[in-house]
Tab-separated table of C-alpha atoms in Angstrom:
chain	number	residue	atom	x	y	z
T	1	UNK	CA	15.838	4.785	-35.781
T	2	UNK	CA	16.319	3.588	-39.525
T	3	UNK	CA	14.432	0.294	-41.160
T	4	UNK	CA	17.769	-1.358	-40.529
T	5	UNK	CA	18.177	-1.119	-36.764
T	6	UNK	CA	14.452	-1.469	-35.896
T	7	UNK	CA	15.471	-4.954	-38.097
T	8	UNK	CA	18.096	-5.154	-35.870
T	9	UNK	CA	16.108	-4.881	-32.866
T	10	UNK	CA	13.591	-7.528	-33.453
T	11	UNK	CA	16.275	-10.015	-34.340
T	12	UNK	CA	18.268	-9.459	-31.266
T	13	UNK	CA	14.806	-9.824	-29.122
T	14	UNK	CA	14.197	-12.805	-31.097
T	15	UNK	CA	17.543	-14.588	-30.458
T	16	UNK	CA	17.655	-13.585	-26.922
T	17	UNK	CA	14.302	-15.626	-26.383
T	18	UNK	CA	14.976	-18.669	-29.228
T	19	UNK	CA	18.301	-19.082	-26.795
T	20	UNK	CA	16.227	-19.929	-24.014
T	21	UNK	CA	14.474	-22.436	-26.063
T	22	UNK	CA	17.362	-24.272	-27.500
T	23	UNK	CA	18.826	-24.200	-23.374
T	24	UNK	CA	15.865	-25.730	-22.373
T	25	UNK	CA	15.090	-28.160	-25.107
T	26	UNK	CA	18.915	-28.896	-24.452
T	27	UNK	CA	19.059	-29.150	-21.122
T	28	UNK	CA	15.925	-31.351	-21.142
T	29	UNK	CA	17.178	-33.503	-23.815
T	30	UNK	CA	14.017	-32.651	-26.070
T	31	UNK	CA	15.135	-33.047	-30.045
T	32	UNK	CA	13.603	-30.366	-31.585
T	33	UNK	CA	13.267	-29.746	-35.382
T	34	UNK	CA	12.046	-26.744	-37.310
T	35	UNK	CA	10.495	-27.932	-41.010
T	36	UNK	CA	10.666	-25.131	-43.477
T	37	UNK	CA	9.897	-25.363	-46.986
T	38	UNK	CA	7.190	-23.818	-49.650
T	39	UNK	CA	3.641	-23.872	-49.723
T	40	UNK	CA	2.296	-27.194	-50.423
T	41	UNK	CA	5.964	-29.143	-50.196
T	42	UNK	CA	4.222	-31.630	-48.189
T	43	UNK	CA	5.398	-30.512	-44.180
T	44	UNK	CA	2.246	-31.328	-42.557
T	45	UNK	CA	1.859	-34.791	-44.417
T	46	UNK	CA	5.357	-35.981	-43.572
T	47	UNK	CA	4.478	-35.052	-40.008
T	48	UNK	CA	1.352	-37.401	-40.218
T	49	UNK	CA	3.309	-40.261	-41.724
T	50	UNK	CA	5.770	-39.078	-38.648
T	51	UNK	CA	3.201	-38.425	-35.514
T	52	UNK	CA	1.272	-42.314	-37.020
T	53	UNK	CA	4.586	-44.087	-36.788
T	54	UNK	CA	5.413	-43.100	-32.773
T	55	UNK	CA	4.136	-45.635	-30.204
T	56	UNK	CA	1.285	-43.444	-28.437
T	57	UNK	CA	4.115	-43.858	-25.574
T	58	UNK	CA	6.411	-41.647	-27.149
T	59	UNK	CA	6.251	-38.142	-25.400
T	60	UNK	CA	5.860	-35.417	-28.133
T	61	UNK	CA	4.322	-31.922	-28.961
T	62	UNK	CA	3.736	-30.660	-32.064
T	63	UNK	CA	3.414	-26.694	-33.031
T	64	UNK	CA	1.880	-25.588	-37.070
T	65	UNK	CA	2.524	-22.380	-37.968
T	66	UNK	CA	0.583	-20.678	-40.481
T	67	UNK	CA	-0.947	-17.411	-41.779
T	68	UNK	CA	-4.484	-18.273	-41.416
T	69	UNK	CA	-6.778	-21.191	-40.739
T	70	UNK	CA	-6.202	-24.340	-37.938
T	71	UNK	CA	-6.607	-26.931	-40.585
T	72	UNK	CA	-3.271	-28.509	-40.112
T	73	UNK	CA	-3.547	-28.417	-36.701
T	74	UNK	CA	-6.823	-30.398	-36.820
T	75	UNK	CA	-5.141	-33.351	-39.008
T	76	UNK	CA	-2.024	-33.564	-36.970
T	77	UNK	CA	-4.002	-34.223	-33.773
T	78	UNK	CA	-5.977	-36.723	-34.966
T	79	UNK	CA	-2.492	-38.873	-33.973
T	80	UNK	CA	-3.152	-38.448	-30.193
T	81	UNK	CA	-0.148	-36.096	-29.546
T	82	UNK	CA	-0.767	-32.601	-28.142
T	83	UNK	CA	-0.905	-30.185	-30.998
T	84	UNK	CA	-0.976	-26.528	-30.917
T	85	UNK	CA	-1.514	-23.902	-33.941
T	86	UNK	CA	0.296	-20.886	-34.443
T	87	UNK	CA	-1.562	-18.475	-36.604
T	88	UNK	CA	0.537	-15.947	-37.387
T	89	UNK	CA	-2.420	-13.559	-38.865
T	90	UNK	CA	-0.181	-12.367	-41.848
T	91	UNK	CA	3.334	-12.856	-40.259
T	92	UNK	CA	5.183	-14.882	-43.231
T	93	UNK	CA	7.024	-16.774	-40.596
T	94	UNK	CA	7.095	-17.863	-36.986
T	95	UNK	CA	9.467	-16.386	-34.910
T	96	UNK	CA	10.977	-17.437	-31.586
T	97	UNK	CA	8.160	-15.282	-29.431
T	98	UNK	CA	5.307	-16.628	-30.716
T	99	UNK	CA	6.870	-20.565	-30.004
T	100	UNK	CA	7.606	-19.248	-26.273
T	101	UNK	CA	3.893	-18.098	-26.130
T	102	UNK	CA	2.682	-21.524	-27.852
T	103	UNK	CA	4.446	-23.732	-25.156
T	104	UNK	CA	3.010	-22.316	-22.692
T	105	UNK	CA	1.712	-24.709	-19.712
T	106	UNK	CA	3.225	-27.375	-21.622
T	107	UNK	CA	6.209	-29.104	-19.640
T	108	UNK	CA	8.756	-29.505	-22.155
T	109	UNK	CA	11.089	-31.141	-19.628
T	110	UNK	CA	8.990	-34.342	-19.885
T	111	UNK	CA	8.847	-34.408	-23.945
T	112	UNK	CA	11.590	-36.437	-26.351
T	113	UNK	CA	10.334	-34.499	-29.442
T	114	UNK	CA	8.938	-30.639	-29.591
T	115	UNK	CA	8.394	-30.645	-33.705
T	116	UNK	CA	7.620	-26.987	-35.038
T	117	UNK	CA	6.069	-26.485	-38.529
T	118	UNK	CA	6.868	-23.434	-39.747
T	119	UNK	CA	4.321	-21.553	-42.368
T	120	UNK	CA	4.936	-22.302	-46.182
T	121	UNK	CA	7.763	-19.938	-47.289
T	122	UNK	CA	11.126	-20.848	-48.583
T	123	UNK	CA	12.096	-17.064	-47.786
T	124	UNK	CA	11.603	-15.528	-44.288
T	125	UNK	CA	11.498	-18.779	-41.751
T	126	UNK	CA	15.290	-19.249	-42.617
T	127	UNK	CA	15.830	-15.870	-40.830
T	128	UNK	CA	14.410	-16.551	-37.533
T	129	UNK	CA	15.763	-18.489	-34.964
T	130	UNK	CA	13.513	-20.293	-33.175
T	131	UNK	CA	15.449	-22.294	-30.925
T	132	UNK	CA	15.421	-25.634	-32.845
T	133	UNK	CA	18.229	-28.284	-33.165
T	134	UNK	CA	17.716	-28.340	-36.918
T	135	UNK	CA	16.318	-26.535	-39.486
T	136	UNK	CA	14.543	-29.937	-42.060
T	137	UNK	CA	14.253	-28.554	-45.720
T	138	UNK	CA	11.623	-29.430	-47.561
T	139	UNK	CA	12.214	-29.354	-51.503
T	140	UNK	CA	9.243	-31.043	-53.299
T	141	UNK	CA	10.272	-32.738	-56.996
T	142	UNK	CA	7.530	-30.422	-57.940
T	143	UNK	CA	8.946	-27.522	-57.566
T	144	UNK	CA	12.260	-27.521	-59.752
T	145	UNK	CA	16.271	-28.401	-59.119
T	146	UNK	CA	16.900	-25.047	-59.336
T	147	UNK	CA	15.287	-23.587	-55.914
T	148	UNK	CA	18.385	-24.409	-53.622
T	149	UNK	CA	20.409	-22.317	-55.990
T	150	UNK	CA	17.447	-19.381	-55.745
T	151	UNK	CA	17.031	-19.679	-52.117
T	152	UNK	CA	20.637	-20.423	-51.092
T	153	UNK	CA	19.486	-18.429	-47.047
T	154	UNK	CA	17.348	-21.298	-46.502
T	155	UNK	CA	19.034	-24.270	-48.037
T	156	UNK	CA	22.559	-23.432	-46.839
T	157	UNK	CA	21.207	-23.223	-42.950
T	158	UNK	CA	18.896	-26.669	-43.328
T	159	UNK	CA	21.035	-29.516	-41.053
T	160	UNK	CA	18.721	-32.267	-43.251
T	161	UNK	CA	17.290	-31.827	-46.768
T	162	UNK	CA	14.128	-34.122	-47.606
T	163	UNK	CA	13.384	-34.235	-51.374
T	164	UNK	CA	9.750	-35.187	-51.020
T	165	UNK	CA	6.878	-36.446	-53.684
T	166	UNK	CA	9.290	-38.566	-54.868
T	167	UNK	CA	6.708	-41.074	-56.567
T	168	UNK	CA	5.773	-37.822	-58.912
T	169	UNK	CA	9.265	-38.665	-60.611
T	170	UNK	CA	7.840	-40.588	-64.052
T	171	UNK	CA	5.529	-37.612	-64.682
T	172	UNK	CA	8.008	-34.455	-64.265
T	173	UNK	CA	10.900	-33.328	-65.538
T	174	UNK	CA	13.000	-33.015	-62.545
T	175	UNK	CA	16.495	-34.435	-62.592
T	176	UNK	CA	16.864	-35.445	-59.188
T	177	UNK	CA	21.371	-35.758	-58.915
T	178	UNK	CA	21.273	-31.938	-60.552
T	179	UNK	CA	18.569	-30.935	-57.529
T	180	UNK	CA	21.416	-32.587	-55.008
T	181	UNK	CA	24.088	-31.107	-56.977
T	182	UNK	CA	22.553	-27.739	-55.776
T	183	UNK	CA	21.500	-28.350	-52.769
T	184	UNK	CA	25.596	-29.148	-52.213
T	185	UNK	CA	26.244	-26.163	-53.535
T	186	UNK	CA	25.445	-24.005	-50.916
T	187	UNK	CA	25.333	-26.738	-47.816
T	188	UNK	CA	28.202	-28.868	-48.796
T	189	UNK	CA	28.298	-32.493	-46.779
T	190	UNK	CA	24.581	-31.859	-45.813
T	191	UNK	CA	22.461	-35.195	-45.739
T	192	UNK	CA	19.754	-35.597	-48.519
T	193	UNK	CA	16.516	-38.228	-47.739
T	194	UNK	CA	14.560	-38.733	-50.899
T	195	UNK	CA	10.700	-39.415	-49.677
T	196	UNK	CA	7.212	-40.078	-51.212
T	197	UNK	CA	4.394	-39.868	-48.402
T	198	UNK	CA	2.201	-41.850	-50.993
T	199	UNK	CA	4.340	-44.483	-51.496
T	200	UNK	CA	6.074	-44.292	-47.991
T	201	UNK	CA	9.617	-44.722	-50.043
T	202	UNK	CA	12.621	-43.553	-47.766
T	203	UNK	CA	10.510	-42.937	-45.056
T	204	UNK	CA	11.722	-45.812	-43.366
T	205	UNK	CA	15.093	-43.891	-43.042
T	206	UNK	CA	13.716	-40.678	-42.214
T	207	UNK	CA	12.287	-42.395	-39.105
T	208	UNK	CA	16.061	-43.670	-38.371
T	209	UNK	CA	17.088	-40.147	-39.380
T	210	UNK	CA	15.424	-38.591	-36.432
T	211	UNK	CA	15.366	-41.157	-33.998
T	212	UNK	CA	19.191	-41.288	-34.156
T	213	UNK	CA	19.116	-37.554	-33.691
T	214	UNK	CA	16.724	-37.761	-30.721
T	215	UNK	CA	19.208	-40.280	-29.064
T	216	UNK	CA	22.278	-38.033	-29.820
T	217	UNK	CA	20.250	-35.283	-27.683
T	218	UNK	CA	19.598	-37.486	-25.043
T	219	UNK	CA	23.098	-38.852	-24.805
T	220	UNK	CA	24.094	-35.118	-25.048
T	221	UNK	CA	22.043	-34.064	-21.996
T	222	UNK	CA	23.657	-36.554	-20.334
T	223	UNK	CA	26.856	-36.405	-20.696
T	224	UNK	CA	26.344	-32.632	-19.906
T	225	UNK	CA	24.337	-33.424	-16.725
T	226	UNK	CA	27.362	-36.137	-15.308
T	227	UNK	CA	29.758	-33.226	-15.905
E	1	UNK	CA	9.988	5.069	-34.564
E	2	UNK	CA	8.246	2.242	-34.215
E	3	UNK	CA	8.466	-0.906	-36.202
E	4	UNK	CA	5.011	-0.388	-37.257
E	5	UNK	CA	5.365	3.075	-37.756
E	6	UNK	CA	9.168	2.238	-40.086
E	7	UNK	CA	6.982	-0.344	-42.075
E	8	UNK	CA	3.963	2.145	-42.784
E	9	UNK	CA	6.573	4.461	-43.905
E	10	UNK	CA	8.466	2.000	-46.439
E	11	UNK	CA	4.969	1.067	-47.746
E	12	UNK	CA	3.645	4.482	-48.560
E	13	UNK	CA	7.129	5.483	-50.281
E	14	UNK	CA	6.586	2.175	-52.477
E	15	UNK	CA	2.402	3.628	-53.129
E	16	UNK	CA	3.614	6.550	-54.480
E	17	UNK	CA	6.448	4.903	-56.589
E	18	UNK	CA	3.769	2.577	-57.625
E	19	UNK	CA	1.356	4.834	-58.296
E	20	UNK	CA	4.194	6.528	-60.407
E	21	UNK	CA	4.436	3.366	-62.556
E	22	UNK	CA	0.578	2.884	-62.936
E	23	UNK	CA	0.513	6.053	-64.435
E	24	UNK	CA	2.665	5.122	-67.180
E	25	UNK	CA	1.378	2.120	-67.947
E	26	UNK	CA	-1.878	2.993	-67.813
E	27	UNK	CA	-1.449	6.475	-69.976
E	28	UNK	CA	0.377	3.758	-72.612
E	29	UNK	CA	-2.292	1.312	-72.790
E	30	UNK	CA	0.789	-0.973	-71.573
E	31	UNK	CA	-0.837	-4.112	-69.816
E	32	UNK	CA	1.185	-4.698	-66.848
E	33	UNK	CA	0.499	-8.206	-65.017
E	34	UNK	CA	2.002	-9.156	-61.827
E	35	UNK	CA	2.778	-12.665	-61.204
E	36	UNK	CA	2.502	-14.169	-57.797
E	37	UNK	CA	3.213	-17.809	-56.682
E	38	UNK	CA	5.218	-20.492	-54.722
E	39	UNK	CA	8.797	-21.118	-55.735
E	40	UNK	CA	8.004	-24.063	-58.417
E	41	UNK	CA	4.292	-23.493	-58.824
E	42	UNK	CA	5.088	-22.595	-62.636
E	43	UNK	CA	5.229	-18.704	-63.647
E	44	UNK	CA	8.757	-18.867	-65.886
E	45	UNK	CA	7.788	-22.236	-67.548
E	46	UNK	CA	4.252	-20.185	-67.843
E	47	UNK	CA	5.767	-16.958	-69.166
E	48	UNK	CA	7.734	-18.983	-71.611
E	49	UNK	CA	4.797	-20.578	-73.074
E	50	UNK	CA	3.428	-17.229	-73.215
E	51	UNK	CA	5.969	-15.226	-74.981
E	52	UNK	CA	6.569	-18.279	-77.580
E	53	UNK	CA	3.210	-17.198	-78.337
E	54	UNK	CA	3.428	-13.998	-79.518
E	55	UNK	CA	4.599	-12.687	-83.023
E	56	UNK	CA	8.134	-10.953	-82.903
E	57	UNK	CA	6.554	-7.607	-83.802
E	58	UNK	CA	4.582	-8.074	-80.646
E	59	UNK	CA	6.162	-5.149	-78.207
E	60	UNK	CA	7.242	-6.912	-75.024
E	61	UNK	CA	9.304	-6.384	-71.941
E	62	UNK	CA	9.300	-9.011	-69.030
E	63	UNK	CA	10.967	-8.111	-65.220
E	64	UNK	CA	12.097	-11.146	-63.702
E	65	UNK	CA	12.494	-11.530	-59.696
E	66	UNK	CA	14.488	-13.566	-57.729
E	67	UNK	CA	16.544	-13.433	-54.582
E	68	UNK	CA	19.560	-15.298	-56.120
E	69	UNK	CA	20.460	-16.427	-59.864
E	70	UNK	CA	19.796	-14.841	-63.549
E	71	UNK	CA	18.520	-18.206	-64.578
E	72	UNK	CA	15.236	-17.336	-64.787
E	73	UNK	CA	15.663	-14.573	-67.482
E	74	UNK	CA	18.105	-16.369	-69.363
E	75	UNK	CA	15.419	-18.704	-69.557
E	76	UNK	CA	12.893	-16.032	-70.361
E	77	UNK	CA	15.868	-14.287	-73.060
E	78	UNK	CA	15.214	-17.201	-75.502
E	79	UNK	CA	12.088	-15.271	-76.920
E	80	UNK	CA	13.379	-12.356	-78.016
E	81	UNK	CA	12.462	-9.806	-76.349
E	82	UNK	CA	13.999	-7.698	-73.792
E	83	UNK	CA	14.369	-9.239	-70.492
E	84	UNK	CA	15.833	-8.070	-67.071
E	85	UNK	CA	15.937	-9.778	-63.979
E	86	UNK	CA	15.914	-8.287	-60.318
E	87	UNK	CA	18.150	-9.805	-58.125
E	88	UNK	CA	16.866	-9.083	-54.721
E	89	UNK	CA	19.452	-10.486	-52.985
E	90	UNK	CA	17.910	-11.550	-49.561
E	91	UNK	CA	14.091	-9.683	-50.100
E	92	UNK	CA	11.255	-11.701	-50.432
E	93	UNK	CA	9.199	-9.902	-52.585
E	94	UNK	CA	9.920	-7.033	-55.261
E	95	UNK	CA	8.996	-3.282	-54.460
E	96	UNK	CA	7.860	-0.814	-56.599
E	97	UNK	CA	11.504	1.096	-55.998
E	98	UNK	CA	13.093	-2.169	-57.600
E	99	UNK	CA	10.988	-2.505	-60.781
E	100	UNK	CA	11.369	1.298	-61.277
E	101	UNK	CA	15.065	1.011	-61.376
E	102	UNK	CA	14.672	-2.174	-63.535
E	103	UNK	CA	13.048	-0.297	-66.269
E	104	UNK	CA	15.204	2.314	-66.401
E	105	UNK	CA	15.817	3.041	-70.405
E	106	UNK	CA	12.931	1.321	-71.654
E	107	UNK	CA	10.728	3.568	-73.486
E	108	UNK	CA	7.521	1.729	-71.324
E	109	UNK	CA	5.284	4.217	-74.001
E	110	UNK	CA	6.093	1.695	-76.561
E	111	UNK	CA	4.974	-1.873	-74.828
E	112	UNK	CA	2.066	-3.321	-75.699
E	113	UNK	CA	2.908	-5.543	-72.374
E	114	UNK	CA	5.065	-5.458	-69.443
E	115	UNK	CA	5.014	-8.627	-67.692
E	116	UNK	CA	6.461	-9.020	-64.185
E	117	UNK	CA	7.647	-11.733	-62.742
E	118	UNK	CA	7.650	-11.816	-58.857
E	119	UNK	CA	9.879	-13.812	-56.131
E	120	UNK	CA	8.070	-17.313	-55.343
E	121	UNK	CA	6.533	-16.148	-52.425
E	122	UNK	CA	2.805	-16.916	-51.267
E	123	UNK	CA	2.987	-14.494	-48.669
E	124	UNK	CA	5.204	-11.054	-48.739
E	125	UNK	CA	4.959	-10.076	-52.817
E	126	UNK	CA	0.831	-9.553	-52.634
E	127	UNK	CA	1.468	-6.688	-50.183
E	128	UNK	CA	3.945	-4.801	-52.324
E	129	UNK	CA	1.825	-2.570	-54.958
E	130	UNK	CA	4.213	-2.545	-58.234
E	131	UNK	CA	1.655	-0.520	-59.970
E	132	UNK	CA	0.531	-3.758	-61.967
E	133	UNK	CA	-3.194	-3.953	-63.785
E	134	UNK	CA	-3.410	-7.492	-62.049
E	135	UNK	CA	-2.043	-9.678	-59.858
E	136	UNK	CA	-2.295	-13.192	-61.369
E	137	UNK	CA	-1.650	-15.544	-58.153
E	138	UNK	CA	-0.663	-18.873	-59.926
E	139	UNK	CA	-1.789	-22.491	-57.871
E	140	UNK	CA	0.136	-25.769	-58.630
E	141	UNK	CA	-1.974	-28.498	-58.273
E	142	UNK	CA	0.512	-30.046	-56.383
E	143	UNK	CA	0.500	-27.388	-53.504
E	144	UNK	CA	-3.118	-28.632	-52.481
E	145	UNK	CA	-6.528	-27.158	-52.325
E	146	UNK	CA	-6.595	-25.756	-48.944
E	147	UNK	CA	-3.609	-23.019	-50.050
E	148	UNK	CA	-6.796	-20.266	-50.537
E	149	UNK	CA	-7.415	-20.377	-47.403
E	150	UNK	CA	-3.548	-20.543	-45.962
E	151	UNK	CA	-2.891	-17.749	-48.019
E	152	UNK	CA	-6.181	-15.010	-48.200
E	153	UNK	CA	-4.301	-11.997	-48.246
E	154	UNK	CA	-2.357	-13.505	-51.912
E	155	UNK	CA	-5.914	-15.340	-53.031
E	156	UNK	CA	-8.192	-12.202	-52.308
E	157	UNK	CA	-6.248	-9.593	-54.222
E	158	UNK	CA	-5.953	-11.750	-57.599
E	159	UNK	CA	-7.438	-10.396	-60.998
E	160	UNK	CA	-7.100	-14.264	-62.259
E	161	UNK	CA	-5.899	-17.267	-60.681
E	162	UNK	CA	-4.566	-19.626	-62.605
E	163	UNK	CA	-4.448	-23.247	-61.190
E	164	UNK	CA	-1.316	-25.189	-63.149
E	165	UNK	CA	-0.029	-28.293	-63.489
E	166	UNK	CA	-3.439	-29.803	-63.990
E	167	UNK	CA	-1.543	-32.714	-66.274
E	168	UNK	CA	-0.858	-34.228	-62.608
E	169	UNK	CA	-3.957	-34.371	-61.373
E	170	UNK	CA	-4.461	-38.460	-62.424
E	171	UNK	CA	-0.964	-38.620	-60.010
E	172	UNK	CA	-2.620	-36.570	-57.304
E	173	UNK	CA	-5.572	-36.506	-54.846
E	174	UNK	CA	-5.724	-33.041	-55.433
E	175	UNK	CA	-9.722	-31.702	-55.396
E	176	UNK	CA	-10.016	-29.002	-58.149
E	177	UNK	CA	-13.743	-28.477	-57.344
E	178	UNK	CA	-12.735	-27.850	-53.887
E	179	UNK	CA	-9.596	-25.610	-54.892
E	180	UNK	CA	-12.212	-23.314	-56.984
E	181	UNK	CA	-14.225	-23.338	-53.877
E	182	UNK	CA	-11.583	-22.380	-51.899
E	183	UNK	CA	-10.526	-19.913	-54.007
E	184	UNK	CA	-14.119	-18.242	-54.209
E	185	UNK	CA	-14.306	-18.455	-50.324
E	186	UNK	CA	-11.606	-15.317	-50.604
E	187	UNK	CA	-12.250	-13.595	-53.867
E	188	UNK	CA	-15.522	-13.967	-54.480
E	189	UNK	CA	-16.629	-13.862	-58.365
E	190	UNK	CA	-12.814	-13.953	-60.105
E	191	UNK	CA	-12.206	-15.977	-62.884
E	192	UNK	CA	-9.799	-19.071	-62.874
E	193	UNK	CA	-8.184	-20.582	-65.597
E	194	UNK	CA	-7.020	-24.405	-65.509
E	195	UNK	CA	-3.278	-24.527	-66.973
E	196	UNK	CA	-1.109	-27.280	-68.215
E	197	UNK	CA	2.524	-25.827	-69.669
E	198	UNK	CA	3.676	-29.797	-70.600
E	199	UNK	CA	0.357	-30.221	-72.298
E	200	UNK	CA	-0.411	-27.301	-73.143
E	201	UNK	CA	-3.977	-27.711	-71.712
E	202	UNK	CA	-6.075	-24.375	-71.246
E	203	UNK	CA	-2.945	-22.163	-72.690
E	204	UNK	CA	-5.485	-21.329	-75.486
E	205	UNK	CA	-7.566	-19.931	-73.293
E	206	UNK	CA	-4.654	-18.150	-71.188
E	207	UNK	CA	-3.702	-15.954	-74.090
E	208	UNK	CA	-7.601	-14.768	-74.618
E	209	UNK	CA	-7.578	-13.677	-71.391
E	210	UNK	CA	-4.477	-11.969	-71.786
E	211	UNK	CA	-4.699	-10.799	-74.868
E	212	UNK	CA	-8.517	-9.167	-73.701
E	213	UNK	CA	-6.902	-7.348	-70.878
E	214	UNK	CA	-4.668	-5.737	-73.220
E	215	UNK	CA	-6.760	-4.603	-76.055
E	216	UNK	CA	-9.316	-3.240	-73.130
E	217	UNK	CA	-6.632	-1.539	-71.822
E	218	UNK	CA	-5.398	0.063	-75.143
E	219	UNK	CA	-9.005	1.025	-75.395
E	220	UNK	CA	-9.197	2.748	-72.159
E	221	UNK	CA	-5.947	4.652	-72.813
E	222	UNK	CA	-7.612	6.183	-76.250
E	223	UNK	CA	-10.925	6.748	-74.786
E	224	UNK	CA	-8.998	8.775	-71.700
E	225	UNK	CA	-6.932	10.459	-74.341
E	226	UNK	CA	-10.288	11.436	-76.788
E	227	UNK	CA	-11.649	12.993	-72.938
């Protein structure tokens, strides 16, 4: 068997189980959201800001992904909300086996959100389904306009782009309309939020952002359910 | 064949490709750094400080990775010396197989430097032997201290890290004690330089270090060839 259909293997294994996922996070009205960006971009702080907004009524689980370490997985629960860490032990991305194994004994019937932090890489997550409604990419003002354009995989799959550290603006060089202009580029009509986790600018909207998409899901399930 | 099995395979054929290039390099007295970061964290804006510093006489050639664009060695052409970049179109990391290819026609027995610029990747690149001197794993301050630790396999296999963007710290609640700490937790006892390319802070320092490596290296190629 050659590098390319051993590839091919693993992929098809993968989508076979993230197409369970999405049917039950579909069926069961759960919005789920897979947040990729770089190292450092700022995923696990805009899920803080995120998990600290909910009322403690609101029914959500929370999966980290990362290489090594439980840190993040430590800060998100301090926000009451069952959190579960993925450590990958050198994977450079989660894939849709290790979220199956991660849910396990949770009843994902009974959540609204299932949010999934992928580990820090602009490259690999983009590749693996995971069953999620939407990929969220995370481009920090830090990093450069030019990444969408150098990692066109992952931006042109993200259905919401957050330009995060906003406040950072005064102090870099980054022209923020040529970092949309790319981002356009390869995901034409995608939405762009611009948000600072400092300042809490635009986060106001992000929480719109997502509760709007949680209601479309519900609505979704059930219209499908009537049927 | 297994996965694991296809994967030990493709790694030993890049060892002995890399092991190829070390040779060279090494018989030259050619210092060959390896730079590994995040997309954004810094290494074009850091390799265009560097080369600005150099005389023209200086004998330089600088290998340029990314999985989409030429921007980064037009950027990097401005110096005048000979650039290439490797489009890897989809990999995550550069090989040894790429870089050979890459420096096809350069007479490497004339460099005094071959610098090598890898995909911004915390993860995938620090397993791929190019048959560098050094990795030189490059930390933005804006990434956050606890990256070390996210990322050991990267951390533990640098020759230097350089921690970068340090002009942001008074914007950032970034901990560079901690970051060193961190940093030590996984390589033990290697040196760290603190960078600023708007500033200019610590770039003095940079090229010492550099500039050490390569006249050690020179040295080591004469005293092998005296043997």
């Amino acid at each position: 068997m050659t590098r390319v259909d051993v590839q091919k293997k693993v992929l098809s294994e993968n989508e076979r189980i993230a197409a369970t996922i999405r049917q039950t996070v579909r069926e069961n009205g759960v919005y789920c959201p897979n947040f990729i960006s770089s190292p450092g971009a700022g995923k696990t702080l805009l899920l803080e800001r995120t998990l600290a907004m909910f009322p403690s009524n609101m029914r959500i689980a929370v999966l980290t992904g990362d290489i090594q370490t439980d840190n993040d997985a430590t800060r998100l629960a301090r926000y009451g909300f069952p959190v579960r860490q993925i450590t990958t032990g050198g994977s450079c991305h989660l894939d849709a086996r290790m979220v199956e194994r991660a849910v396990d004994g949770w009843d994902l019937a009974s959540l609204d959100y299932l949010f999934i932090e992928n580990v820090g890489n602009l490259v690999c997550p983009s590749s693996y389904d995971l069953g999620e409604h939407d990929k969220i990419v995370i481009l920090s003002t830090t990093e450069g306009e030019d990444k969408p354009l150098k990692y066109p995989a992952t931006f042109s799959r993200a259905g919401l782009v957050i330009i995060n550290k906003v406040d950072l603006l005064p102090y870099l060089s980054f022209d923020l309309e040529l970092a949309k202009d790319n981002v356009r580029k390869v995901n034409p009509g995608v939405e762009i939020l611009e948000v600072s986790c400092t300042t809490n600018h635009g986060l106001d909207t992000w929480y719109g952002w997502l509760e709007n998409r949680r209601v479309r899901c519900t609505e979704a399930t059930s219209a499908s359910a009537a049927n």
